C-alpha positions as CSV (number, residue, x, y, z in Angstrom):
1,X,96.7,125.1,84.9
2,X,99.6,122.4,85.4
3,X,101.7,122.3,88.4
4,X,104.4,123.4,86.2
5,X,103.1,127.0,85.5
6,X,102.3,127.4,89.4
7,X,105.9,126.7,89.9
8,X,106.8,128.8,87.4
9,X,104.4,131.8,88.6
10,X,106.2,131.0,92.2
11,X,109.5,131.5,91.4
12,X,109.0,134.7,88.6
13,X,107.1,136.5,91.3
14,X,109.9,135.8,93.9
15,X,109.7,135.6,97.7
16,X,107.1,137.5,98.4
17,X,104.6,135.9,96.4
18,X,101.5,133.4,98.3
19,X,98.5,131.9,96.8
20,X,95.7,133.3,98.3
21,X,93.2,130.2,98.0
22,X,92.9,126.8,98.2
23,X,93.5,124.3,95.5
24,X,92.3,121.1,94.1
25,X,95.2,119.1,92.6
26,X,94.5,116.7,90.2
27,X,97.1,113.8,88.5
28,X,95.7,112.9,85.3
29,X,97.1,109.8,83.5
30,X,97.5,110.1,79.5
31,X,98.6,107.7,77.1
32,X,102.1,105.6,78.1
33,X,100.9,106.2,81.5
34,X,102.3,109.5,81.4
35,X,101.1,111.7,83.9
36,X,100.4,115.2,84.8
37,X,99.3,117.4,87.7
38,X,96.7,119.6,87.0
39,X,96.0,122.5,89.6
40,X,92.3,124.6,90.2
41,X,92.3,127.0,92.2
42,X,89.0,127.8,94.8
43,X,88.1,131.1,94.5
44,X,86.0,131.9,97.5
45,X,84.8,134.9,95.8
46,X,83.0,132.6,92.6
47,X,80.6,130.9,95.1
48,X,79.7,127.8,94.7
49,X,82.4,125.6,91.8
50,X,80.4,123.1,89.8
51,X,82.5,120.2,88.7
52,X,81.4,117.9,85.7
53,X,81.5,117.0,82.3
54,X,79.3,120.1,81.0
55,X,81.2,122.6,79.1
56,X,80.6,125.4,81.6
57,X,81.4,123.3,84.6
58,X,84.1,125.5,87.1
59,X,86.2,121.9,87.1
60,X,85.8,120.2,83.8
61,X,86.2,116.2,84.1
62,X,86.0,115.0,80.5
63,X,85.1,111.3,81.1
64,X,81.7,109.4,80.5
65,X,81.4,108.1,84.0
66,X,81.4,111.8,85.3
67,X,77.8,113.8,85.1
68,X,77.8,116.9,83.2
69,X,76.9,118.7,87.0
70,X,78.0,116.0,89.1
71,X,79.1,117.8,92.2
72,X,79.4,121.3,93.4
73,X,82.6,122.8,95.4
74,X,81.6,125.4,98.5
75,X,83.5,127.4,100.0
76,X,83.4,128.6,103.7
77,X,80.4,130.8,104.7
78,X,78.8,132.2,108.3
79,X,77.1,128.7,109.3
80,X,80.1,125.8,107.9
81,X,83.9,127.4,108.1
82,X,85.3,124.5,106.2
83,X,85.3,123.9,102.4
84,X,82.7,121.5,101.4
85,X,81.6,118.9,98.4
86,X,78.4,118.4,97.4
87,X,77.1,115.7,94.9
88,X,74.4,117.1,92.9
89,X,72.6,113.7,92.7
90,X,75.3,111.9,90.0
91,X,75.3,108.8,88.8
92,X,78.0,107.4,90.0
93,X,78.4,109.4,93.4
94,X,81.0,111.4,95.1
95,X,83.6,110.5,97.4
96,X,85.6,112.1,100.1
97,X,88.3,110.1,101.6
98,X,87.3,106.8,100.7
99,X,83.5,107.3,101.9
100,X,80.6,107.8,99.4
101,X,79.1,111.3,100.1
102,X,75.2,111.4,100.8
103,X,74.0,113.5,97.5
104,X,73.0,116.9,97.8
105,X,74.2,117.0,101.6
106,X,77.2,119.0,101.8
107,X,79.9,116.9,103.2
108,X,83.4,118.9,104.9
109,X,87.0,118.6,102.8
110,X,90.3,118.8,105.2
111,X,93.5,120.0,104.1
112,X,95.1,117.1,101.8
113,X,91.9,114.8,101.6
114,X,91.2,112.7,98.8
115,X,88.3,114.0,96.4
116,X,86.6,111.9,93.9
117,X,83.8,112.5,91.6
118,X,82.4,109.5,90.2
119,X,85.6,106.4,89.4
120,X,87.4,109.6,87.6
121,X,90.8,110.8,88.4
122,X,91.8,111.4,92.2
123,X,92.0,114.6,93.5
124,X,93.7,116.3,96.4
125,X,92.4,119.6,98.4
126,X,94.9,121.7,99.7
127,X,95.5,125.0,101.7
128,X,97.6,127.9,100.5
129,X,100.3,127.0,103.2
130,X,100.1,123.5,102.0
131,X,100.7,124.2,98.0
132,X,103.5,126.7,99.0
133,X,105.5,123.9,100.8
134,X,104.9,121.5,97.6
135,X,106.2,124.5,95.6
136,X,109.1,125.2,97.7
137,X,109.7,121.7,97.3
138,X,109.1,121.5,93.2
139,X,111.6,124.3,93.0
140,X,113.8,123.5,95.5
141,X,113.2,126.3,98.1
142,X,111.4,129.9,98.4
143,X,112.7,132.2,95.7
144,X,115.4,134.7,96.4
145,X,116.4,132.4,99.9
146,X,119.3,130.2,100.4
147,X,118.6,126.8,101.8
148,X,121.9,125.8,104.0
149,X,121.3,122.1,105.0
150,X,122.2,121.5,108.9
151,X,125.5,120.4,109.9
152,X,125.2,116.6,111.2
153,X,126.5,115.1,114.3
154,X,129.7,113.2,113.4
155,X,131.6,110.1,115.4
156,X,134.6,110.7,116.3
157,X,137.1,108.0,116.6
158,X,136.4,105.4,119.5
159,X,133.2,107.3,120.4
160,X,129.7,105.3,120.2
161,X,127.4,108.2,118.7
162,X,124.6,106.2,117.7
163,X,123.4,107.0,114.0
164,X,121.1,110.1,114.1
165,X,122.0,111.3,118.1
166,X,123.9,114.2,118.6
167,X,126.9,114.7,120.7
168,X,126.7,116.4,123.9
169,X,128.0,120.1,123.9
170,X,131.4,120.0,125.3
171,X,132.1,116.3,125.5
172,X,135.2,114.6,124.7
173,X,135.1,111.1,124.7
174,X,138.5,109.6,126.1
175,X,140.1,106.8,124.1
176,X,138.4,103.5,125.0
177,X,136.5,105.0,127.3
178,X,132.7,104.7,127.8
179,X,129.8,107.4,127.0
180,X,128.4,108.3,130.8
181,X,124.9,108.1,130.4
182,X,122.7,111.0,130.6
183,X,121.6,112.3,134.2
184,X,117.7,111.6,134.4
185,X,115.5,114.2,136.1
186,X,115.0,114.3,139.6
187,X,111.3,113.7,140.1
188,X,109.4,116.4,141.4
189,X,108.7,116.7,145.4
């Protein structure tokens, strides 16, 4: 499914709406270097994801330098509790991060690591909580919330608020005057 429809999906279902599983997010470049983002969800409960060429791969990669079962997506179990990627023995090997993965030994995926199989499109895994901040920030915020931006610390005339501090509560610079610095902690006896 594209990014799109997830957003979509997010904001028709409204606040309290969460996606349950983790996701590999893939940007696919077309023709004019257009691009897309293409969202699969993991589904824990499906066992083991193949991803390849082959017609009934989980992840379908429709490019000839991709195996038709090139790699195989596993979800936690009782002996690993990460996500893992395993390359079935491909041609043109699988990478997590920028390291080759040893085939057919099951190598760990954290949250917003880089997944390759074979020189095909790049792919990012996320976590639920990581997809539903790039949501909230595809449609600007949870549904059915308000986002009110925080007030920022102003200057006033003849103060010297450096850009990005904040004044102190209560002070009131005097006209040519000075900032007093801030009293440093006493150390401790």
């Amino acid at each position: 499914m594209e990014l799109s429809e997830l957003s979509a999906r997010f904001e028709r279902e409204g606040a309290n709406w969460r996606p349950r599983h983790p996701f590999l997010l893939q940007k696919r470049v077309g023709a004019g270097r257009a691009s897309s983002l293409t969202v699969h969800e993991l589904d824990p409960s499906r066992g083991p994801l193949t991803v390849g060429r082959g017609v009934n791969s989980a992840i379908r990669i429709a490019s000839p330098n991709v195996s038709s079962k090139h790699a195989n997506v596993l979800p936690p179990d009782a002996q690993a509790k990460t996500w893992r990627v395993v390359d079935l023995g491909s041609t043109n090997g699988s990478f997590v991060g920028a390291s080759e993965i040893t085939p057919h030994e099951p190598a760990p995926i954290r949250d917003r690591e880089t997944v390759r199989f074979g020189p095909s499109d790049r792919f990012v895994f996320m976590l639920p909580r990581t997809m539903l901040n790039l949501l909230s920030k595809e449609t600007g915020g949870r549904p059915g919330t308000q986002r009110t931006p925080k007030p920022r610390a102003t200057a006033r005339p003849g103060s010297k608020l450096r850009p990005g501090s904040k004044p102190r509560p209560g002070s009131k610079p005097k006209p040519g005057s000075k900032p007093k610095p801030s009293p440093r902690p006493k150390p401790a006896p």
